[in-house]
C-alpha positions as a printed NumPy array, in Angstrom:
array([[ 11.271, -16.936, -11.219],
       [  8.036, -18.868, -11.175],
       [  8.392, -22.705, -10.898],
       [  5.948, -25.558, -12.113],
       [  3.727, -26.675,  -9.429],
       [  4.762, -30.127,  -8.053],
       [  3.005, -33.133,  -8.477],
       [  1.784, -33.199,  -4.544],
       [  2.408, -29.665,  -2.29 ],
       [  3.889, -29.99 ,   1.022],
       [  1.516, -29.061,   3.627],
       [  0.834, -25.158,   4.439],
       [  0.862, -23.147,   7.476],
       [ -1.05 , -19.91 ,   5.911],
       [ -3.649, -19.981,   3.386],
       [ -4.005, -16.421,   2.222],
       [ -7.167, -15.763,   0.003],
       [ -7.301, -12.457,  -2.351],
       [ -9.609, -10.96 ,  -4.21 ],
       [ -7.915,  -8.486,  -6.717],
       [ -9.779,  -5.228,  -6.615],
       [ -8.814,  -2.006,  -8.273],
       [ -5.841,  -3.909,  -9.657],
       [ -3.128,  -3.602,  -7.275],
       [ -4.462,  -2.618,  -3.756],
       [ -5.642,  -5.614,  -2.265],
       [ -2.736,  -7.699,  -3.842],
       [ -0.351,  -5.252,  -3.367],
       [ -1.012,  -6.138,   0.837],
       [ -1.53 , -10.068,   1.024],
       [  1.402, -10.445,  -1.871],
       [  3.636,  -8.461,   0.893],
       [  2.226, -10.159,   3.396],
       [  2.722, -13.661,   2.161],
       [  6.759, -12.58 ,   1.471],
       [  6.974, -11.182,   4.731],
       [  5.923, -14.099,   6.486],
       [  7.553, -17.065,   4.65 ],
       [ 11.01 , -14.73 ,   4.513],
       [ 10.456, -14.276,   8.519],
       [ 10.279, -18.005,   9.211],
       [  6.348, -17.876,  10.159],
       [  6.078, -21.532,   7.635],
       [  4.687, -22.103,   4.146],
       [  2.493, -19.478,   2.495],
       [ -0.344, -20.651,  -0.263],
       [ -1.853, -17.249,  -1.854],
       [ -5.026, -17.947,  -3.587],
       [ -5.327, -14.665,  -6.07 ],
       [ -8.456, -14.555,  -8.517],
       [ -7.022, -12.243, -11.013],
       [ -3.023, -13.638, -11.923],
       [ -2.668, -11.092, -15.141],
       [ -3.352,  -8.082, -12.526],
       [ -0.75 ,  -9.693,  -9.961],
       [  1.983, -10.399, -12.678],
       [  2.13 ,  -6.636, -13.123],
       [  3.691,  -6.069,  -9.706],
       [  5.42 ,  -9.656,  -9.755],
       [  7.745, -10.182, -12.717],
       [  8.345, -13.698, -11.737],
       [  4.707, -14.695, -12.421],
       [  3.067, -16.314, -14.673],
       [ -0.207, -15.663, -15.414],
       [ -1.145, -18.82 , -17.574],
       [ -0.087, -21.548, -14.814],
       [ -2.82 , -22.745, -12.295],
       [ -0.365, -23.061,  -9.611],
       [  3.329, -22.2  ,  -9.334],
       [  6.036, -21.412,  -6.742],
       [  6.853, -17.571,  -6.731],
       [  9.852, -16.178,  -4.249],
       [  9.162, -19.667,  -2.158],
       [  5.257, -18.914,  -2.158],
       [  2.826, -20.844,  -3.608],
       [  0.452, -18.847,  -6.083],
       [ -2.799, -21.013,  -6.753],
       [ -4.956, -19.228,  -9.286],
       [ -8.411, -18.1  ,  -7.578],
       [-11.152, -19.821, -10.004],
       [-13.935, -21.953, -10.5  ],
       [-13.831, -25.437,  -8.085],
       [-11.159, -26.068,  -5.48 ],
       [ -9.941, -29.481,  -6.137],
       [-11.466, -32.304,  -3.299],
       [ -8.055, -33.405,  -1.902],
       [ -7.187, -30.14 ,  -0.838],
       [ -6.225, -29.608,   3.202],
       [ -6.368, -26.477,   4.472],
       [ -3.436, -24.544,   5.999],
       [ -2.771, -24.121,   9.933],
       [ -4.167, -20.691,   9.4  ],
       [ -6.52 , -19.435,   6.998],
       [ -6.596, -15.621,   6.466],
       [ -9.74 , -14.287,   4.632],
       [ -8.223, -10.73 ,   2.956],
       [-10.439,  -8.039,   2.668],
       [-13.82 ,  -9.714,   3.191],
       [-13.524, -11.85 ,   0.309],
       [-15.576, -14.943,   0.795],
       [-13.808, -18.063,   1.447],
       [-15.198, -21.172,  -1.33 ],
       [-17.635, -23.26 ,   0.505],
       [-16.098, -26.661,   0.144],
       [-12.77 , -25.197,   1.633],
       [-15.182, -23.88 ,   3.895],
       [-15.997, -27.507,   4.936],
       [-12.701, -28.786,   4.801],
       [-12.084, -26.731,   7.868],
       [-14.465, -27.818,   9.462],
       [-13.847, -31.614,   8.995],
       [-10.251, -30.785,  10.541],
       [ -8.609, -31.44 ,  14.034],
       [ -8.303, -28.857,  15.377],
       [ -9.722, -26.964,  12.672],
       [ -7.521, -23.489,  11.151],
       [ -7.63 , -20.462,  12.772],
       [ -9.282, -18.208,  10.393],
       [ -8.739, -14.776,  10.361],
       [-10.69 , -12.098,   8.544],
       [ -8.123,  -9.758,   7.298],
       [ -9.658,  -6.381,   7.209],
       [ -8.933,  -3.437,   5.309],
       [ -6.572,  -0.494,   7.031],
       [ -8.32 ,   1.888,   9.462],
       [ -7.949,   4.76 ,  11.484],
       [-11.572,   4.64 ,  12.758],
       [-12.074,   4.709,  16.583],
       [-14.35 ,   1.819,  16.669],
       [-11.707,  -0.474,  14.931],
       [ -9.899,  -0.756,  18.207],
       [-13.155,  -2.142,  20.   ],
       [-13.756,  -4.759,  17.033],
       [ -9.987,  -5.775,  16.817],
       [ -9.684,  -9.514,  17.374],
       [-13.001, -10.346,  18.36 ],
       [-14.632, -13.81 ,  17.313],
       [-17.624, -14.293,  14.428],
       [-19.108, -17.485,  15.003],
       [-19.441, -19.429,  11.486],
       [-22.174, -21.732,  11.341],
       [-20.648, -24.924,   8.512],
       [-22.809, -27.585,   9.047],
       [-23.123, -29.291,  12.365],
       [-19.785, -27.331,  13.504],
       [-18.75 , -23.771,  14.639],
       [-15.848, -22.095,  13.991],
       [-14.387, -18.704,  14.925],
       [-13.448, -15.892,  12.088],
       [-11.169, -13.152,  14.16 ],
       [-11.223,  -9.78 ,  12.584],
       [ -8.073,  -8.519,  12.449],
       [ -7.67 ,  -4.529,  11.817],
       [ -4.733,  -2.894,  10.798],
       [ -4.465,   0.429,  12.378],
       [ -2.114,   2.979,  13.812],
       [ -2.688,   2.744,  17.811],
       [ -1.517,  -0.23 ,  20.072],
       [ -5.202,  -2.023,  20.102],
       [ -5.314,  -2.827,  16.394],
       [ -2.985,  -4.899,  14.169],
       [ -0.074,  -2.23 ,  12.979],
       [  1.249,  -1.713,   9.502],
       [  3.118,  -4.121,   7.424],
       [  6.589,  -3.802,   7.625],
       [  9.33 ,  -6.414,   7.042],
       [ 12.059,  -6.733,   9.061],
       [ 15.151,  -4.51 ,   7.772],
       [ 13.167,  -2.185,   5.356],
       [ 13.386,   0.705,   8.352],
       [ 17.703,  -0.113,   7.71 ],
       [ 16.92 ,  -0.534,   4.215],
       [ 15.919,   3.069,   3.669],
       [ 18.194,   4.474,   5.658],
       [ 21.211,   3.278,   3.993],
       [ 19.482,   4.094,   0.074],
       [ 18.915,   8.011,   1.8  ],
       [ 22.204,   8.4  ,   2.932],
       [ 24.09 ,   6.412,  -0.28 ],
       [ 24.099,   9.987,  -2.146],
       [ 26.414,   7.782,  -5.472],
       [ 23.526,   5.244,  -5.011],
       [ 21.088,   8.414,  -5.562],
       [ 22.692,   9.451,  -8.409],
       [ 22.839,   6.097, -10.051],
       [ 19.067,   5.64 ,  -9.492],
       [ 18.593,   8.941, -11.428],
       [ 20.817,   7.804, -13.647],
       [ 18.885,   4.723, -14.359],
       [ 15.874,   6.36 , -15.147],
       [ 17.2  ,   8.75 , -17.666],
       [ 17.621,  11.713, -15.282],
       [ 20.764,  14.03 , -13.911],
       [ 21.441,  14.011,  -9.852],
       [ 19.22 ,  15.974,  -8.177],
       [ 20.033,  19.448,  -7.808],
       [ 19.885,  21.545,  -4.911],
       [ 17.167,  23.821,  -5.466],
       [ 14.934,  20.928,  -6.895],
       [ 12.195,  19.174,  -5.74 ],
       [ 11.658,  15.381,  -7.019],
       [  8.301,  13.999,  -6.439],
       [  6.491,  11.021,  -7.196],
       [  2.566,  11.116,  -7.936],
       [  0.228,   7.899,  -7.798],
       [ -2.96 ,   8.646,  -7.283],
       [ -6.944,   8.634,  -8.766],
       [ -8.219,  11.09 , -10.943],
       [ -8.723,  14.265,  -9.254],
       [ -9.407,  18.502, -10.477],
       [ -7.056,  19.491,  -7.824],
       [ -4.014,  17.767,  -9.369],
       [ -4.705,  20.26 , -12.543],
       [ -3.864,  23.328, -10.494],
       [ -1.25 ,  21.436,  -8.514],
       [  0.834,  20.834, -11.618],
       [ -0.255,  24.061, -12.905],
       [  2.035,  25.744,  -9.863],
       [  4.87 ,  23.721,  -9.973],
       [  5.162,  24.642, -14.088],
       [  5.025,  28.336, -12.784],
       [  7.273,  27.795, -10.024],
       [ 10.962,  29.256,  -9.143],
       [ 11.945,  26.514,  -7.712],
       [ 12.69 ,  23.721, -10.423],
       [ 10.567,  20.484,  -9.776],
       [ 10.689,  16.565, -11.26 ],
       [  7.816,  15.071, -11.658],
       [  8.059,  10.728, -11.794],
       [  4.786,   9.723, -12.85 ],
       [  3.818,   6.122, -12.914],
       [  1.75 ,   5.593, -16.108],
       [ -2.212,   5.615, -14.868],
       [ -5.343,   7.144, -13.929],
       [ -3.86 ,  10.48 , -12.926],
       [ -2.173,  10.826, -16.391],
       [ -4.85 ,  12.907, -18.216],
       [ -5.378,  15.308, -15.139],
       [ -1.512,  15.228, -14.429],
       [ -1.244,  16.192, -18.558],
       [ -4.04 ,  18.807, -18.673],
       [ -2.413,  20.757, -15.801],
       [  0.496,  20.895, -17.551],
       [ -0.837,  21.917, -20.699],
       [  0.291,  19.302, -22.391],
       [ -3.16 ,  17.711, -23.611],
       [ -1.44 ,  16.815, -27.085],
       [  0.608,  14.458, -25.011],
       [ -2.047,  12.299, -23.536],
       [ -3.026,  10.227, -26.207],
       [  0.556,   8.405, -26.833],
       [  2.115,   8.709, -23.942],
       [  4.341,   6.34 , -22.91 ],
       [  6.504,   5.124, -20.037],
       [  9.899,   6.668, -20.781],
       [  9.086,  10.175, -22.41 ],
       [ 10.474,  13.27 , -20.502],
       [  7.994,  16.417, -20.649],
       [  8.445,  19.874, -20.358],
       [  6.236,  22.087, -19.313],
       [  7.799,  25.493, -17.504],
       [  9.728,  24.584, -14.846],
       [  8.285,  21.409, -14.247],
       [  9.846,  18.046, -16.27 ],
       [  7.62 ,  15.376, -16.264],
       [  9.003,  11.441, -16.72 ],
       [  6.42 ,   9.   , -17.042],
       [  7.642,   5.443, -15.474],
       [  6.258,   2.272, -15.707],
       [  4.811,  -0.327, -13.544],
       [  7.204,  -1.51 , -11.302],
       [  7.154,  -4.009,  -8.306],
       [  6.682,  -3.74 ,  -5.653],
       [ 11.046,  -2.895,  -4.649],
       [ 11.067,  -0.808,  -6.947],
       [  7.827,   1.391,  -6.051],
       [ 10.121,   1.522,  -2.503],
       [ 13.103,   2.878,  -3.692],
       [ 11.02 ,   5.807,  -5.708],
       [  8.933,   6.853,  -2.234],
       [ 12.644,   6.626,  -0.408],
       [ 13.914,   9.038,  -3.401],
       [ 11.379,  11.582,  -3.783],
       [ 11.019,  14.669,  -1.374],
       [  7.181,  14.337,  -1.807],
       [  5.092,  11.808,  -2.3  ],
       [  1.212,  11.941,  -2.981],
       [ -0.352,   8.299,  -2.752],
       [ -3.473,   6.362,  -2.987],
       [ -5.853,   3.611,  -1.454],
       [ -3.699,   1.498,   1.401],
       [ -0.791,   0.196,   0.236],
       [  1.053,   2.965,  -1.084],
       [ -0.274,   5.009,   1.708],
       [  1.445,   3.248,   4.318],
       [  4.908,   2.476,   2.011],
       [  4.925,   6.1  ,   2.021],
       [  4.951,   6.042,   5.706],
       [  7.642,   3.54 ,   6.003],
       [  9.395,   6.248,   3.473],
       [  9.708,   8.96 ,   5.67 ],
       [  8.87 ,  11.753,   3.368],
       [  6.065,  14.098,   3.431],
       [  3.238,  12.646,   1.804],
       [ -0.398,  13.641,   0.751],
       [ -2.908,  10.594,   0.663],
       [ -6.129,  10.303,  -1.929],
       [ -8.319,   7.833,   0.029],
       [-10.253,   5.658,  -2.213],
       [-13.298,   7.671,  -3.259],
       [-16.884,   6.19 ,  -2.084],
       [-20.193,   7.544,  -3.053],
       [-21.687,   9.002,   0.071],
       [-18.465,  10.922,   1.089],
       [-17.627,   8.558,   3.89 ],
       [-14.031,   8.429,   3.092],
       [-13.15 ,  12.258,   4.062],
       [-14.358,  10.903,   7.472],
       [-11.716,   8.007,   7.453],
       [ -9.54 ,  10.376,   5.999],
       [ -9.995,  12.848,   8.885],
       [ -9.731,   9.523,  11.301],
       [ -6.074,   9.463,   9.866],
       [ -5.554,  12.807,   9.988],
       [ -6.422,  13.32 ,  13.937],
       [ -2.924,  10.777,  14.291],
       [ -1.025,  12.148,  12.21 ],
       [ -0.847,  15.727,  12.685],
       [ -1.648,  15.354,  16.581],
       [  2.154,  16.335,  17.046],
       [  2.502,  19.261,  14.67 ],
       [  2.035,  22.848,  15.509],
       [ -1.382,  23.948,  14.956],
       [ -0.703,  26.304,  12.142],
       [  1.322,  23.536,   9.979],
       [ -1.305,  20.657,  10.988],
       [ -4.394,  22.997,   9.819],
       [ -2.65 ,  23.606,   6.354],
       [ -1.644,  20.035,   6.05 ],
       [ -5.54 ,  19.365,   6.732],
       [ -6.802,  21.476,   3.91 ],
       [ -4.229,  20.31 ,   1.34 ],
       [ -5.134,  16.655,   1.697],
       [ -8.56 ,  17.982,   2.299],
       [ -8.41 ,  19.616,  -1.153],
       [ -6.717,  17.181,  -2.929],
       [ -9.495,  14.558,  -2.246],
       [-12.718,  16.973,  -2.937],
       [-10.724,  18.038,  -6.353],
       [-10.418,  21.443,  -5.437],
       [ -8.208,  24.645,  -6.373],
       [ -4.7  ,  23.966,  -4.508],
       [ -2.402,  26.603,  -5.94 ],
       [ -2.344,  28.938,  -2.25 ],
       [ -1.924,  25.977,  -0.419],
       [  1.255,  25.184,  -2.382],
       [  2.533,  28.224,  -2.295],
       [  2.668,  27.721,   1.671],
       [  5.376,  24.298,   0.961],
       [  8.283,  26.571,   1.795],
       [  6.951,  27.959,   5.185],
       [  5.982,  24.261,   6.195],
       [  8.374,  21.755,   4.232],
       [ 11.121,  21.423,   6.518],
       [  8.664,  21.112,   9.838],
       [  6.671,  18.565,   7.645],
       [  9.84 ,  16.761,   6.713],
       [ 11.235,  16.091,  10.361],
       [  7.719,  15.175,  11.114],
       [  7.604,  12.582,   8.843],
       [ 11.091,  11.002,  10.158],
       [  8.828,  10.931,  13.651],
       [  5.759,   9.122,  12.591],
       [  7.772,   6.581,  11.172],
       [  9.277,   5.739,  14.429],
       [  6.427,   5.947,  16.106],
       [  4.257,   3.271,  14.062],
       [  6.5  ,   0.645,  14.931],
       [  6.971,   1.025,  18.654],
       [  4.237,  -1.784,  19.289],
       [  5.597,  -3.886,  16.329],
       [  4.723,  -4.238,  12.997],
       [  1.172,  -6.417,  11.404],
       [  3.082,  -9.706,  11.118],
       [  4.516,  -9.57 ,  14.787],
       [  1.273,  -8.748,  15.763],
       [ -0.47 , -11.443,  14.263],
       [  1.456, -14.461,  14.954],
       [  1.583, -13.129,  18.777],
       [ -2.26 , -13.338,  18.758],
       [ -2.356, -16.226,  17.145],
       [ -0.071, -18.065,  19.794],
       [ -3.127, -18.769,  21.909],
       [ -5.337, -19.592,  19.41 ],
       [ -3.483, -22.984,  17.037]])
């Protein structure tokens, strides 16, 4: 539960600054960052979040009318307007996503001795050049002073920062997989029977995109029963259309159980961040979006389909295909090239009904797979390990 700030704060050893864009993507990473560090020992975590009414939807504990407040042992300083004079920058000042850092906290740095080390947190990558830009130095002008920004890149190789991923949630999994009562009483929770043999369960949080309409349009025709959990958002009206269920759309709300064919639809809603977890752990597919449910579906070990963030000029089916060239470097060449096109398709909003229809040729290859690449991610340790082991050399 949120506390009341104190009248004076102890000093910090990570400032962590977050600007909240497309509601939960960039919070979603420095709010698990900022757990994962003060839970691991690394010291006392300030979060500086603009946008405290987007945050409290993945952070029940928080409330969005206080200024400042301690949340899980964090601090949570609201993101707005002037940062107060007296205020002493942490040990370590980590700049998420670009965001730009105030000016006068700016100059505090500065005026320390020795000043933070400031890190430019950037977002995840699977872009070749990230690995040559990884922890180099941008010299900051403030004033009559210089100091160093490091970019730090996430990524999937050795040369760039890993994945977020807190010590025991590999354990954590394992045990909710195997705990088949514990399955059944998660079902159970959400108004659903155990799963049954011949089903598939699958959990869908993603953007708006035509290809989801023919996607949802096969599993209503298909033999093999499927469950749908839907987390109330933007993919409602396409998931809803497909279904034929446009009647549905306007009051829909978290709770109701659809049927449509053999597909049953139940619409969920927010949850935390835990909770979003256990429903990737569940599900035998998963299809994700933007960063940080892209790489908790990792940690999940399921098969997954990602929907990059759209841009513009098309630049994100190259960063998609950047990911892809890692990820299906290990299957056979007939599974990788279908898994290609179906992520392909999903993200250009085309017609994916044959390439569904191909799930039981490639599900259980796909499936071991994904047990694999899990492994794999972590054997040069996770973001946090990474960081505070580059770091050594540098406070």
């Amino acid at each position: 539960m949120a506390t009341p700030a104190p009248l004076s704060l102890p000093p910090f050893d990570w400032d962590i600054f977050c600007c909240v864009v497309d509601n939960f993507g960039d919070i979603g990473v420095t709010w698990r960052l900022a757990r994962q560090l003060e839970r691991e020992g690394c010291g006392k975590v300030r979060l500086w979040v603009d946008d405290l009414a987007s945050f409290a939807r993945i952070c029940s504990g928080l409330d969005p009318a206080l200024d400042g407040q301690w949340v899980e042992s964090i601090y949570v300083q609201r993101w707005q307007g002037a940062i107060a004079p007296d205020t002493v920058p942490a040990r370590v000042v980590i700049e998420a996503f670009a965001c730009e850092l105030p000016a006068p906290f700016v100059q505090a740095m500065a005026e320390q001795s020795p000043p933070p080390c400031w890190i430019n947190l950037e977002y995840l990558s699977a872009e070749a050049w990230v690995e040559d830009c990884h922890g180099l130095a941008s010299p900051q002008r403030v004033g009559n002073t210089s100091l160093n920004k490091y970019f730090f890149f996430p990524g999937f190789t050795g040369k760039t920062g890993g994945l977020l991923c807190e010590q025991g949630l590999i354990a954590a999994r394992e045990l909710w997989q195997q705990d088949e009562a514990g399955l059944n009483a998660y079902w159970a929770g959400l108004g659903l029977p155990p799963k049954a043999d011949d089903e598939l369960r699958i959990s869908l949080f993603t953007y708006e995109s035509a290809a989801l309409q023919s996607l949802v349009a096969s599993w209503c025709q298909s033999v093999t029963p499927v469950t749908l959990l839907l987390p109330l958002g933007r993919s409602l009206q396409d998931v809803l259309t497909g279904a034929g269920l446009e009647d549905a759309i306007a009051t829909a709300q978290a709770g109701n159980l659809l049927q449509a064919g053999n597909l049953c639809i139940k619409l969920l809603p927010m949850t935390d961040q835990a909770g979003y977890d256990r429903l990737l752990w569940s599900c035998d597919l998963n299809l994700v979006r933007g960063e940080d449910s892209f790489v908790r579906a990792q940690w999940a070990a399921r098969p997954f389909l990602w929907h990059i963030y759209p841009q513009d000029d098309e630049a994100h089916i190259a960063k998609l295909d950047d990911f892809l060239d890692h990820y299906l470097a290990a299957l056979p060449a007939d599974a990788a090239q279908w898994l290609r096109a179906f992520n392909h398709a999903l993200n250009q909003g085309e017609d994916v009904r044959e390439l569904w229809a191909q799930w039981p040729q490639y599900a259980t290859c796909w499936q071991q797979h994904a047990r694999d690449w899990s492994q794999k991610l972590l054997a040069d340790g996770d973001l946090v390990t990474r960081l505070v082991k580059f770091l050594e050399s540098r406070i």
